[in-house]
CSV table of N, CA and C in Angstrom, one decimal:
chain,number,residue,atom,x,y,z
Q,1,UNK,N,43.3,173.0,92.4
Q,1,UNK,CA,41.9,173.4,92.5
Q,1,UNK,C,41.7,174.0,93.9
Q,2,UNK,N,42.3,173.5,94.9
Q,2,UNK,CA,42.2,174.0,96.3
Q,2,UNK,C,42.4,175.5,96.3
Q,3,UNK,N,43.5,175.9,95.6
Q,3,UNK,CA,43.9,177.4,95.6
Q,3,UNK,C,42.8,178.2,94.9
Q,4,UNK,N,42.2,177.6,93.9
Q,4,UNK,CA,41.2,178.3,93.2
Q,4,UNK,C,39.9,178.4,94.0
Q,5,UNK,N,39.5,177.3,94.7
Q,5,UNK,CA,38.4,177.3,95.6
Q,5,UNK,C,38.5,178.4,96.7
Q,6,UNK,N,39.7,178.4,97.2
Q,6,UNK,CA,40.0,179.4,98.3
Q,6,UNK,C,39.8,180.8,97.8
Q,7,UNK,N,40.4,181.1,96.6
Q,7,UNK,CA,40.3,182.4,96.0
Q,7,UNK,C,38.9,182.8,95.7
Q,8,UNK,N,38.1,181.9,95.2
Q,8,UNK,CA,36.7,182.2,94.8
Q,8,UNK,C,35.9,182.5,96.1
Q,9,UNK,N,36.1,181.7,97.1
Q,9,UNK,CA,35.4,181.9,98.4
Q,9,UNK,C,35.8,183.3,99.0
Q,10,UNK,N,37.1,183.6,98.9
Q,10,UNK,CA,37.5,184.9,99.4
Q,10,UNK,C,36.9,186.1,98.6
Q,11,UNK,N,36.8,185.9,97.3
Q,11,UNK,CA,36.2,186.9,96.5
Q,11,UNK,C,34.8,187.2,96.9
Q,12,UNK,N,34.1,186.0,97.1
Q,12,UNK,CA,32.6,186.1,97.6
Q,12,UNK,C,32.5,186.8,98.9
Q,13,UNK,N,33.3,186.4,99.9
Q,13,UNK,CA,33.3,187.1,101.1
Q,13,UNK,C,33.6,188.6,101.1
Q,14,UNK,N,34.5,188.9,100.2
Q,14,UNK,CA,34.9,190.4,100.1
Q,14,UNK,C,33.8,191.2,99.3
Q,15,UNK,N,32.9,190.5,98.7
Q,15,UNK,CA,31.9,191.2,97.9
Q,15,UNK,C,32.3,191.5,96.5
Q,16,UNK,N,33.4,191.0,96.0
Q,16,UNK,CA,33.8,191.2,94.6
Q,16,UNK,C,32.9,190.4,93.7
Q,17,UNK,N,32.4,189.2,94.1
Q,17,UNK,CA,31.4,188.5,93.3
Q,17,UNK,C,30.3,188.0,94.2
Q,18,UNK,N,29.1,188.0,93.7
Q,18,UNK,CA,27.9,187.6,94.5
Q,18,UNK,C,27.9,186.1,94.5
Q,19,UNK,N,28.3,185.4,93.5
Q,19,UNK,CA,28.2,184.0,93.5
Q,19,UNK,C,29.2,183.5,92.4
Q,20,UNK,N,29.4,182.2,92.4
Q,20,UNK,CA,30.2,181.5,91.4
Q,20,UNK,C,29.9,180.1,91.4
Q,21,UNK,N,30.4,179.4,90.3
Q,21,UNK,CA,30.3,177.9,90.2
Q,21,UNK,C,31.3,177.5,89.1
Q,22,UNK,N,32.0,176.5,89.4
Q,22,UNK,CA,32.9,175.9,88.4
Q,22,UNK,C,32.1,175.2,87.3
Q,23,UNK,N,32.4,175.3,86.1
Q,23,UNK,CA,31.6,174.6,85.0
Q,23,UNK,C,32.6,174.2,83.9
Q,24,UNK,N,32.1,173.6,82.9
Q,24,UNK,CA,32.9,173.1,81.8
Q,24,UNK,C,33.6,171.8,82.1
Q,25,UNK,N,34.7,171.6,81.5
Q,25,UNK,CA,35.5,170.3,81.6
Q,25,UNK,C,35.9,170.1,83.0
Q,26,UNK,N,36.4,171.1,83.8
Q,26,UNK,CA,36.9,170.8,85.1
Q,26,UNK,C,35.8,170.5,86.0
Q,27,UNK,N,34.6,171.0,85.8
Q,27,UNK,CA,33.4,170.6,86.6
Q,27,UNK,C,33.0,169.1,86.3
Q,28,UNK,N,33.1,168.8,85.0
Q,28,UNK,CA,32.7,167.5,84.5
Q,28,UNK,C,33.5,166.4,85.2
Q,29,UNK,N,34.8,166.7,85.6
Q,29,UNK,CA,35.6,165.8,86.2
Q,29,UNK,C,35.0,165.3,87.6
Q,30,UNK,N,34.2,166.1,88.1
Q,30,UNK,CA,33.5,165.7,89.4
Q,30,UNK,C,32.6,164.5,89.2
Q,31,UNK,N,32.1,164.4,87.9
Q,31,UNK,CA,31.1,163.4,87.6
Q,31,UNK,C,31.5,162.2,86.7
Q,32,UNK,N,32.6,162.4,86.0
Q,32,UNK,CA,33.1,161.4,85.0
Q,32,UNK,C,34.6,161.2,85.2
Q,33,UNK,N,35.1,160.4,84.3
Q,33,UNK,CA,36.6,160.2,84.2
Q,33,UNK,C,37.2,161.4,84.0
Q,34,UNK,N,38.5,161.7,84.3
Q,34,UNK,CA,39.2,162.9,83.9
Q,34,UNK,C,39.2,163.2,82.5
Q,35,UNK,N,39.1,164.4,82.1
Q,35,UNK,CA,39.1,164.8,80.7
Q,35,UNK,C,40.2,165.8,80.5
Q,36,UNK,N,40.7,165.9,79.3
Q,36,UNK,CA,41.8,166.8,78.9
Q,36,UNK,C,41.2,168.2,78.9
Q,37,UNK,N,41.8,169.1,79.5
Q,37,UNK,CA,41.4,170.5,79.5
Q,37,UNK,C,42.6,171.4,79.7
Q,38,UNK,N,42.6,172.6,79.2
Q,38,UNK,CA,43.8,173.5,79.4
Q,38,UNK,C,43.5,174.6,80.5
Q,39,UNK,N,42.2,174.7,80.9
Q,39,UNK,CA,41.9,175.8,81.8
Q,39,UNK,C,40.7,175.4,82.8
Q,40,UNK,N,40.4,176.2,83.7
Q,40,UNK,CA,39.2,176.0,84.5
Q,40,UNK,C,38.3,177.2,84.2
Q,41,UNK,N,37.1,176.9,84.0
Q,41,UNK,CA,36.0,177.8,83.7
Q,41,UNK,C,35.1,178.0,84.9
Q,42,UNK,N,34.9,179.3,85.3
Q,42,UNK,CA,34.1,179.7,86.4
Q,42,UNK,C,33.0,180.6,86.0
Q,43,UNK,N,31.7,180.2,86.2
Q,43,UNK,CA,30.6,181.2,86.0
Q,43,UNK,C,30.6,182.1,87.2
Q,44,UNK,N,30.4,183.4,87.1
Q,44,UNK,CA,30.5,184.4,88.0
Q,44,UNK,C,29.3,185.3,88.0
Q,45,UNK,N,28.8,185.8,89.0
Q,45,UNK,CA,27.8,186.9,89.1
Q,45,UNK,C,28.6,188.0,89.9
Q,46,UNK,N,29.0,189.0,89.2
Q,46,UNK,CA,29.8,190.1,89.8
Q,46,UNK,C,29.0,191.0,90.7
Q,47,UNK,N,29.6,191.6,91.7
Q,47,UNK,CA,28.9,192.5,92.6
Q,47,UNK,C,28.4,193.7,91.7
Q,48,UNK,N,29.1,194.1,90.7
Q,48,UNK,CA,28.8,195.3,89.9
Q,48,UNK,C,28.5,194.7,88.6
Q,49,UNK,N,27.1,194.5,88.2
Q,49,UNK,CA,26.8,194.0,86.9
Q,49,UNK,C,27.1,194.8,85.7
Q,50,UNK,N,27.4,196.2,85.9
Q,50,UNK,CA,27.8,197.0,84.8
Q,50,UNK,C,29.3,196.9,84.5
Q,51,UNK,N,30.1,196.4,85.5
Q,51,UNK,CA,31.5,196.3,85.3
Q,51,UNK,C,31.9,194.9,85.8
Q,52,UNK,N,31.6,193.9,85.1
Q,52,UNK,CA,31.6,192.5,85.5
Q,52,UNK,C,33.0,192.0,85.9
Q,53,UNK,N,34.0,192.3,85.1
Q,53,UNK,CA,35.3,191.6,85.4
Q,53,UNK,C,36.4,192.4,86.0
Q,54,UNK,N,36.3,193.8,85.9
Q,54,UNK,CA,37.4,194.5,86.4
Q,54,UNK,C,37.7,194.3,87.9
Q,55,UNK,N,36.6,194.2,88.8
Q,55,UNK,CA,36.8,193.9,90.2
Q,55,UNK,C,37.6,192.6,90.4
Q,56,UNK,N,37.2,191.6,89.6
Q,56,UNK,CA,37.8,190.4,89.7
Q,56,UNK,C,39.3,190.4,89.4
Q,57,UNK,N,39.6,191.1,88.2
Q,57,UNK,CA,41.0,191.2,87.8
Q,57,UNK,C,41.8,192.1,88.9
Q,58,UNK,N,41.2,193.2,89.4
Q,58,UNK,CA,41.9,193.9,90.5
Q,58,UNK,C,42.2,193.1,91.8
Q,59,UNK,N,41.1,192.3,92.1
Q,59,UNK,CA,41.3,191.5,93.4
Q,59,UNK,C,42.4,190.5,93.2
Q,60,UNK,N,42.4,189.8,92.0
Q,60,UNK,CA,43.4,188.8,91.7
Q,60,UNK,C,44.8,189.4,91.6
Q,61,UNK,N,44.9,190.6,91.1
Q,61,UNK,CA,46.2,191.3,90.9
Q,61,UNK,C,46.8,191.6,92.3
Q,62,UNK,N,45.9,192.0,93.2
Q,62,UNK,CA,46.3,192.4,94.6
Q,62,UNK,C,46.7,191.2,95.3
Q,63,UNK,N,46.3,190.0,94.9
Q,63,UNK,CA,46.7,188.7,95.6
Q,63,UNK,C,47.9,188.1,94.8
Q,64,UNK,N,48.4,188.7,93.8
Q,64,UNK,CA,49.6,188.2,93.0
Q,64,UNK,C,49.2,187.3,91.9
Q,65,UNK,N,48.0,187.2,91.5
Q,65,UNK,CA,47.6,186.4,90.4
Q,65,UNK,C,47.5,187.3,89.2
Q,66,UNK,N,48.2,186.8,88.1
Q,66,UNK,CA,48.3,187.7,86.9
Q,66,UNK,C,47.5,187.1,85.7
Q,67,UNK,N,47.1,188.0,84.8
Q,67,UNK,CA,46.4,187.6,83.6
Q,67,UNK,C,47.3,186.9,82.6
Q,68,UNK,N,46.8,185.8,82.0
Q,68,UNK,CA,47.5,185.1,80.9
Q,68,UNK,C,46.5,185.1,79.7
Q,69,UNK,N,46.6,185.9,78.8
Q,69,UNK,CA,45.6,185.9,77.7
Q,69,UNK,C,44.2,186.3,78.3
Q,70,UNK,N,43.2,185.4,78.0
Q,70,UNK,CA,41.9,185.6,78.5
Q,70,UNK,C,41.7,185.1,79.9
Q,71,UNK,N,42.7,184.5,80.5
Q,71,UNK,CA,42.6,183.9,81.8
Q,71,UNK,C,43.4,184.6,82.9
Q,72,UNK,N,43.3,184.1,84.1
Q,72,UNK,CA,44.1,184.5,85.2
Q,72,UNK,C,44.7,183.2,85.7
Q,73,UNK,N,46.1,183.1,85.9
Q,73,UNK,CA,46.6,181.9,86.4
Q,73,UNK,C,46.5,181.8,87.9
Q,74,UNK,N,45.8,180.8,88.4
Q,74,UNK,CA,45.6,180.5,89.8
Q,74,UNK,C,46.3,179.2,90.0
Q,75,UNK,N,47.4,179.2,90.6
Q,75,UNK,CA,48.3,178.0,90.7
Q,75,UNK,C,48.6,177.5,89.4
Q,76,UNK,N,48.4,176.2,89.2
Q,76,UNK,CA,48.7,175.6,87.8
Q,76,UNK,C,47.5,175.8,86.9
Q,77,UNK,N,46.4,176.4,87.3
Q,77,UNK,CA,45.3,176.5,86.4
Q,77,UNK,C,45.1,177.9,85.8
Q,78,UNK,N,45.1,178.1,84.4
Q,78,UNK,CA,44.6,179.3,83.9
Q,78,UNK,C,43.1,179.3,84.1
Q,79,UNK,N,42.6,180.3,84.6
Q,79,UNK,CA,41.1,180.4,85.0
Q,79,UNK,C,40.4,181.4,84.2
Q,80,UNK,N,39.4,181.0,83.5
Q,80,UNK,CA,38.5,182.0,82.8
Q,80,UNK,C,37.3,182.3,83.7
Q,81,UNK,N,37.1,183.6,84.0
Q,81,UNK,CA,35.9,184.0,84.7
Q,81,UNK,C,34.9,184.4,83.6
Q,82,UNK,N,33.7,183.7,83.7
Q,82,UNK,CA,32.7,183.9,82.7
Q,82,UNK,C,31.4,184.4,83.3
Q,83,UNK,N,31.0,185.6,83.0
Q,83,UNK,CA,29.8,186.1,83.6
Q,83,UNK,C,28.6,185.2,83.1
Q,84,UNK,N,27.7,184.8,84.1
Q,84,UNK,CA,26.5,184.1,83.7
Q,84,UNK,C,25.9,184.8,82.5
Q,85,UNK,N,25.6,184.0,81.4
Q,85,UNK,CA,25.3,184.7,80.2
Q,85,UNK,C,23.9,184.4,79.7
Q,86,UNK,N,23.1,183.7,80.5
Q,86,UNK,CA,21.7,183.3,80.0
Q,86,UNK,C,21.0,182.8,81.3
Q,87,UNK,N,19.7,182.8,81.2
Q,87,UNK,CA,18.9,182.2,82.4
Q,87,UNK,C,19.4,180.8,82.7
Q,88,UNK,N,19.8,180.0,81.8
Q,88,UNK,CA,20.3,178.7,82.0
Q,88,UNK,C,21.5,178.7,82.9
Q,89,UNK,N,22.5,179.6,82.5
Q,89,UNK,CA,23.8,179.6,83.3
Q,89,UNK,C,23.6,180.3,84.6
Q,90,UNK,N,22.7,181.3,84.7
Q,90,UNK,CA,22.3,181.8,86.0
Q,90,UNK,C,21.7,180.8,86.9
Q,91,UNK,N,20.8,180.0,86.5
Q,91,UNK,CA,20.2,178.9,87.2
Q,91,UNK,C,21.2,177.9,87.6
Q,92,UNK,N,22.1,177.6,86.7
Q,92,UNK,CA,23.1,176.6,87.0
Q,92,UNK,C,24.1,177.0,88.1
Q,93,UNK,N,24.4,178.3,88.1
Q,93,UNK,CA,25.2,178.9,89.2
Q,93,UNK,C,24.5,178.9,90.5
Q,94,UNK,N,23.2,179.4,90.4
Q,94,UNK,CA,22.5,179.5,91.7
Q,94,UNK,C,22.2,178.1,92.3
Q,95,UNK,N,22.0,177.0,91.5
Q,95,UNK,CA,21.7,175.7,92.0
Q,95,UNK,C,22.8,174.8,92.1
Q,96,UNK,N,24.1,175.3,91.9
Q,96,UNK,CA,25.3,174.5,92.0
Q,96,UNK,C,25.4,173.8,93.3
Q,97,UNK,N,26.1,172.6,93.2
Q,97,UNK,CA,26.3,171.9,94.4
Q,97,UNK,C,27.6,172.4,95.1
Q,98,UNK,N,27.6,172.2,96.4
Q,98,UNK,CA,28.8,172.6,97.1
Q,98,UNK,C,29.6,171.3,97.4
Q,99,UNK,N,30.7,171.2,96.9
Q,99,UNK,CA,31.6,170.1,97.1
Q,99,UNK,C,32.7,170.5,98.1
Q,100,UNK,N,33.3,169.4,98.7
Q,100,UNK,CA,34.4,169.7,99.5
Q,100,UNK,C,35.7,169.3,98.8
Q,101,UNK,N,36.6,170.3,98.6
Q,101,UNK,CA,37.8,170.1,97.9
Q,101,UNK,C,39.0,170.3,99.0
Q,102,UNK,N,39.5,169.1,99.4
Q,102,UNK,CA,40.5,169.1,100.4
Q,102,UNK,C,40.2,170.1,101.6
Q,103,UNK,N,39.0,170.0,102.0
Q,103,UNK,CA,38.6,170.7,103.2
Q,103,UNK,C,38.1,172.1,102.8
Q,104,UNK,N,38.0,172.5,101.6
Q,104,UNK,CA,37.5,173.9,101.2
Q,104,UNK,C,36.3,173.7,100.4
Q,105,UNK,N,35.2,174.5,100.8
Q,105,UNK,CA,33.9,174.4,100.0
Q,105,UNK,C,34.2,175.0,98.6
Q,106,UNK,N,33.6,174.3,97.6
Q,106,UNK,CA,33.8,174.7,96.2
Q,106,UNK,C,32.5,174.4,95.4
Q,107,UNK,N,31.9,175.4,94.9
Q,107,UNK,CA,30.7,175.4,94.2
Q,107,UNK,C,30.9,174.9,92.8
Q,108,UNK,N,30.1,173.8,92.4
Q,108,UNK,CA,30.3,173.1,91.1
Q,108,UNK,C,28.9,172.9,90.5
Q,109,UNK,N,28.8,173.3,89.2
Q,109,UNK,CA,27.6,173.1,88.5
Q,109,UNK,C,27.2,171.6,88.5
Q,110,UNK,N,25.9,171.4,88.7
Q,110,UNK,CA,25.3,170.1,88.7
Q,110,UNK,C,25.4,169.4,87.4
Q,111,UNK,N,25.4,168.1,87.3
Q,111,UNK,CA,25.6,167.3,86.1
Q,111,UNK,C,24.5,167.7,85.1
Q,112,UNK,N,23.2,167.8,85.6
Q,112,UNK,CA,22.1,168.0,84.6
Q,112,UNK,C,22.3,169.4,83.9
Q,113,UNK,N,22.8,170.5,84.7
Q,113,UNK,CA,23.0,171.8,84.1
Q,113,UNK,C,24.2,171.7,83.2
Q,114,UNK,N,25.3,171.0,83.6
Q,114,UNK,CA,26.5,170.8,82.7
Q,114,UNK,C,26.0,170.3,81.4
Q,115,UNK,N,25.2,169.2,81.3
Q,115,UNK,CA,24.7,168.6,80.1
Q,115,UNK,C,23.9,169.6,79.3
Q,116,UNK,N,23.1,170.3,79.9
Q,116,UNK,CA,22.2,171.3,79.0
Q,116,UNK,C,22.9,172.5,78.6
Q,117,UNK,N,23.9,172.9,79.4
Q,117,UNK,CA,24.7,174.1,78.9
Q,117,UNK,C,25.5,173.5,77.7
Q,118,UNK,N,26.0,172.4,77.8
Q,118,UNK,CA,26.8,171.7,76.7
Q,118,UNK,C,25.9,171.6,75.4
Q,119,UNK,N,24.6,171.2,75.7
Q,119,UNK,CA,23.6,171.1,74.6
Q,119,UNK,C,23.4,172.4,73.9
Q,120,UNK,N,23.3,173.5,74.7
Q,120,UNK,CA,23.1,174.8,74.2
Q,120,UNK,C,24.3,175.3,73.4
Q,121,UNK,N,25.4,174.9,73.7
Q,121,UNK,CA,26.6,175.3,72.9
Q,121,UNK,C,26.8,174.5,71.7
Q,122,UNK,N,26.7,173.2,71.8
Q,122,UNK,CA,26.6,172.3,70.6
Q,122,UNK,C,27.8,172.0,69.9
Q,123,UNK,N,29.0,172.3,70.4
Q,123,UNK,CA,30.2,171.9,69.7
Q,123,UNK,C,30.4,170.4,69.9
Q,124,UNK,N,31.2,169.8,69.1
Q,124,UNK,CA,31.5,168.4,69.1
Q,124,UNK,C,32.0,168.0,70.5
Q,125,UNK,N,32.9,168.7,71.1
Q,125,UNK,CA,33.4,168.4,72.5
Q,125,UNK,C,32.2,168.6,73.5
Q,126,UNK,N,31.2,169.4,73.3
Q,126,UNK,CA,30.1,169.5,74.2
Q,126,UNK,C,29.3,168.3,74.1
Q,127,UNK,N,28.9,167.9,72.9
Q,127,UNK,CA,28.1,166.7,72.7
Q,127,UNK,C,28.7,165.5,73.3
Q,128,UNK,N,30.1,165.4,73.2
Q,128,UNK,CA,30.9,164.3,73.9
Q,128,UNK,C,30.7,164.4,75.4
Q,129,UNK,N,30.7,165.6,76.0
Q,129,UNK,CA,30.5,165.8,77.4
Q,129,UNK,C,29.1,165.2,77.9
Q,130,UNK,N,28.1,165.4,77.0
Q,130,UNK,CA,26.7,164.9,77.4
Q,130,UNK,C,26.8,163.4,77.4
Q,131,UNK,N,27.4,162.8,76.5
Q,131,UNK,CA,27.5,161.3,76.4
Q,131,UNK,C,28.2,160.8,77.7
Q,132,UNK,N,29.4,161.5,78.0
Q,132,UNK,CA,30.1,161.0,79.1
Q,132,UNK,C,29.3,161.1,80.4
Q,133,UNK,N,28.6,162.2,80.6
Q,133,UNK,CA,27.8,162.4,81.8
Q,133,UNK,C,26.7,161.4,81.9
Q,134,UNK,N,26.1,161.0,80.7
Q,134,UNK,CA,25.0,160.0,80.7
Q,134,UNK,C,25.6,158.6,81.0
Q,135,UNK,N,26.8,158.3,80.4
Q,135,UNK,CA,27.4,157.0,80.6
Q,135,UNK,C,27.9,156.8,82.0
Q,136,UNK,N,28.3,157.9,82.7
Q,136,UNK,CA,28.7,157.8,84.1
Q,136,UNK,C,27.6,157.6,85.1
Q,137,UNK,N,26.4,157.8,84.6
Q,137,UNK,CA,25.2,157.7,85.5
Q,137,UNK,C,25.0,158.9,86.4
Q,138,UNK,N,25.7,159.9,86.1
Q,138,UNK,CA,25.6,161.2,86.9
Q,138,UNK,C,24.3,162.0,86.6
Q,139,UNK,N,23.6,161.7,85.4
Q,139,UNK,CA,22.5,162.4,85.0
Q,139,UNK,C,21.7,161.4,84.2
Q,140,UNK,N,20.4,161.6,84.2
Q,140,UNK,CA,19.5,160.7,83.4
Q,140,UNK,C,19.0,161.5,82.1
Q,141,UNK,N,18.6,160.7,81.2
Q,141,UNK,CA,18.0,161.4,80.0
Q,141,UNK,C,16.8,162.1,80.3
Q,142,UNK,N,16.0,161.6,81.3
Q,142,UNK,CA,14.8,162.4,81.6
Q,142,UNK,C,15.1,163.7,82.2
Q,143,UNK,N,16.1,163.8,83.1
Q,143,UNK,CA,16.6,165.0,83.7
Q,143,UNK,C,17.0,166.0,82.7
Q,144,UNK,N,17.8,165.6,81.7
Q,144,UNK,CA,18.3,166.5,80.7
Q,144,UNK,C,17.0,166.9,79.9
Q,145,UNK,N,16.2,166.1,79.5
Q,145,UNK,CA,15.0,166.4,78.7
Q,145,UNK,C,14.2,167.5,79.4
Q,146,UNK,N,14.0,167.3,80.7
Q,146,UNK,CA,13.1,168.2,81.4
Q,146,UNK,C,13.7,169.6,81.6
Q,147,UNK,N,15.0,169.6,81.9
Q,147,UNK,CA,15.8,170.9,82.0
Q,147,UNK,C,15.9,171.6,80.7
Q,148,UNK,N,16.2,170.8,79.6
Q,148,UNK,CA,16.3,171.4,78.2
Q,148,UNK,C,14.9,171.9,77.8
Q,149,UNK,N,13.9,171.4,78.1
Q,149,UNK,CA,12.5,171.9,77.8
Q,149,UNK,C,12.2,173.2,78.5
Q,150,UNK,N,12.6,173.2,79.8
Q,150,UNK,CA,12.4,174.5,80.5
Q,150,UNK,C,13.2,175.7,80.0
Q,151,UNK,N,14.3,175.4,79.3
Q,151,UNK,CA,15.1,176.4,78.8
Q,151,UNK,C,15.1,176.6,77.3
Q,152,UNK,N,14.0,176.1,76.7
Q,152,UNK,CA,13.8,176.3,75.3
Q,152,UNK,C,14.6,175.4,74.3
Q,153,UNK,N,15.2,174.3,74.9
Q,153,UNK,CA,16.1,173.5,74.1
Q,153,UNK,C,15.5,172.1,73.8
Q,154,UNK,N,14.2,172.0,73.9
Q,154,UNK,CA,13.5,170.7,73.6
Q,154,UNK,C,14.0,170.1,72.3
Q,155,UNK,N,14.0,170.9,71.2
Q,155,UNK,CA,14.2,170.5,69.9
Q,155,UNK,C,15.7,170.0,69.8
Q,156,UNK,N,16.6,170.8,70.4
Q,156,UNK,CA,18.0,170.4,70.5
Q,156,UNK,C,18.2,169.0,71.1
Q,157,UNK,N,17.5,168.8,72.2
Q,157,UNK,CA,17.6,167.6,72.9
Q,157,UNK,C,17.1,166.4,72.0
Q,158,UNK,N,15.9,166.7,71.3
Q,158,UNK,CA,15.4,165.6,70.5
Q,158,UNK,C,16.4,165.3,69.4
Q,159,UNK,N,17.0,166.3,68.8
Q,159,UNK,CA,18.0,166.0,67.7
Q,159,UNK,C,19.2,165.2,68.3
Q,160,UNK,N,19.6,165.6,69.5
Q,160,UNK,CA,20.7,164.8,70.1
Q,160,UNK,C,20.3,163.4,70.4
Q,161,UNK,N,19.1,163.1,70.9
Q,161,UNK,CA,18.7,161.8,71.2
Q,161,UNK,C,18.6,161.0,69.9
Q,162,UNK,N,18.0,161.6,68.9
Q,162,UNK,CA,17.9,160.9,67.6
Q,162,UNK,C,19.3,160.5,67.0
Q,163,UNK,N,20.2,161.4,67.1
Q,163,UNK,CA,21.6,161.2,66.5
Q,163,UNK,C,22.4,160.2,67.3
Q,164,UNK,N,22.3,160.3,68.7
Q,164,UNK,CA,23.3,159.6,69.5
Q,164,UNK,C,22.7,158.5,70.4
Q,165,UNK,N,21.4,158.5,70.7
Q,165,UNK,CA,20.9,157.7,71.7
Q,165,UNK,C,19.8,156.7,71.2
Q,166,UNK,N,19.3,157.0,70.1
Q,166,UNK,CA,18.2,156.1,69.6
Q,166,UNK,C,18.8,155.0,68.7
Q,167,UNK,N,18.6,153.8,68.9
Q,167,UNK,CA,19.2,152.7,68.1
Q,167,UNK,C,18.5,152.6,66.7
């Protein structure tokens, strides 16, 4: 992860991306027990919004990082660069926490945003992510409820609570 953090910070300094934040399962590991994942997912705001990923791929290629399917291998991690795709993911990226990873600053989506992004996607593994974040104490039900409501997901949160949290 240190190598990925260094690469992302370098991309930002070079103006290839305006912002970034680690999200998905790799970000969840900041808040919960380790989880199985095959790749790292990074939300990005590209410098050129009309050509979101080509600058990233060119920058990585110049540094010796090569594509592998939908990802670019950065050290041991296949990394997927995902353009922020909604007001929720844009907010999550903008409000990400800055963590220290072996002396390198690394932006990571906050637990409340991880939970609500997972709620918006709604796959079984995403719903499990919400439960793990709640069980770890990294986020409260009220925080998820409030954020979900702000992003039009109040009904989805109510269904989740009824299914998994109400006795």
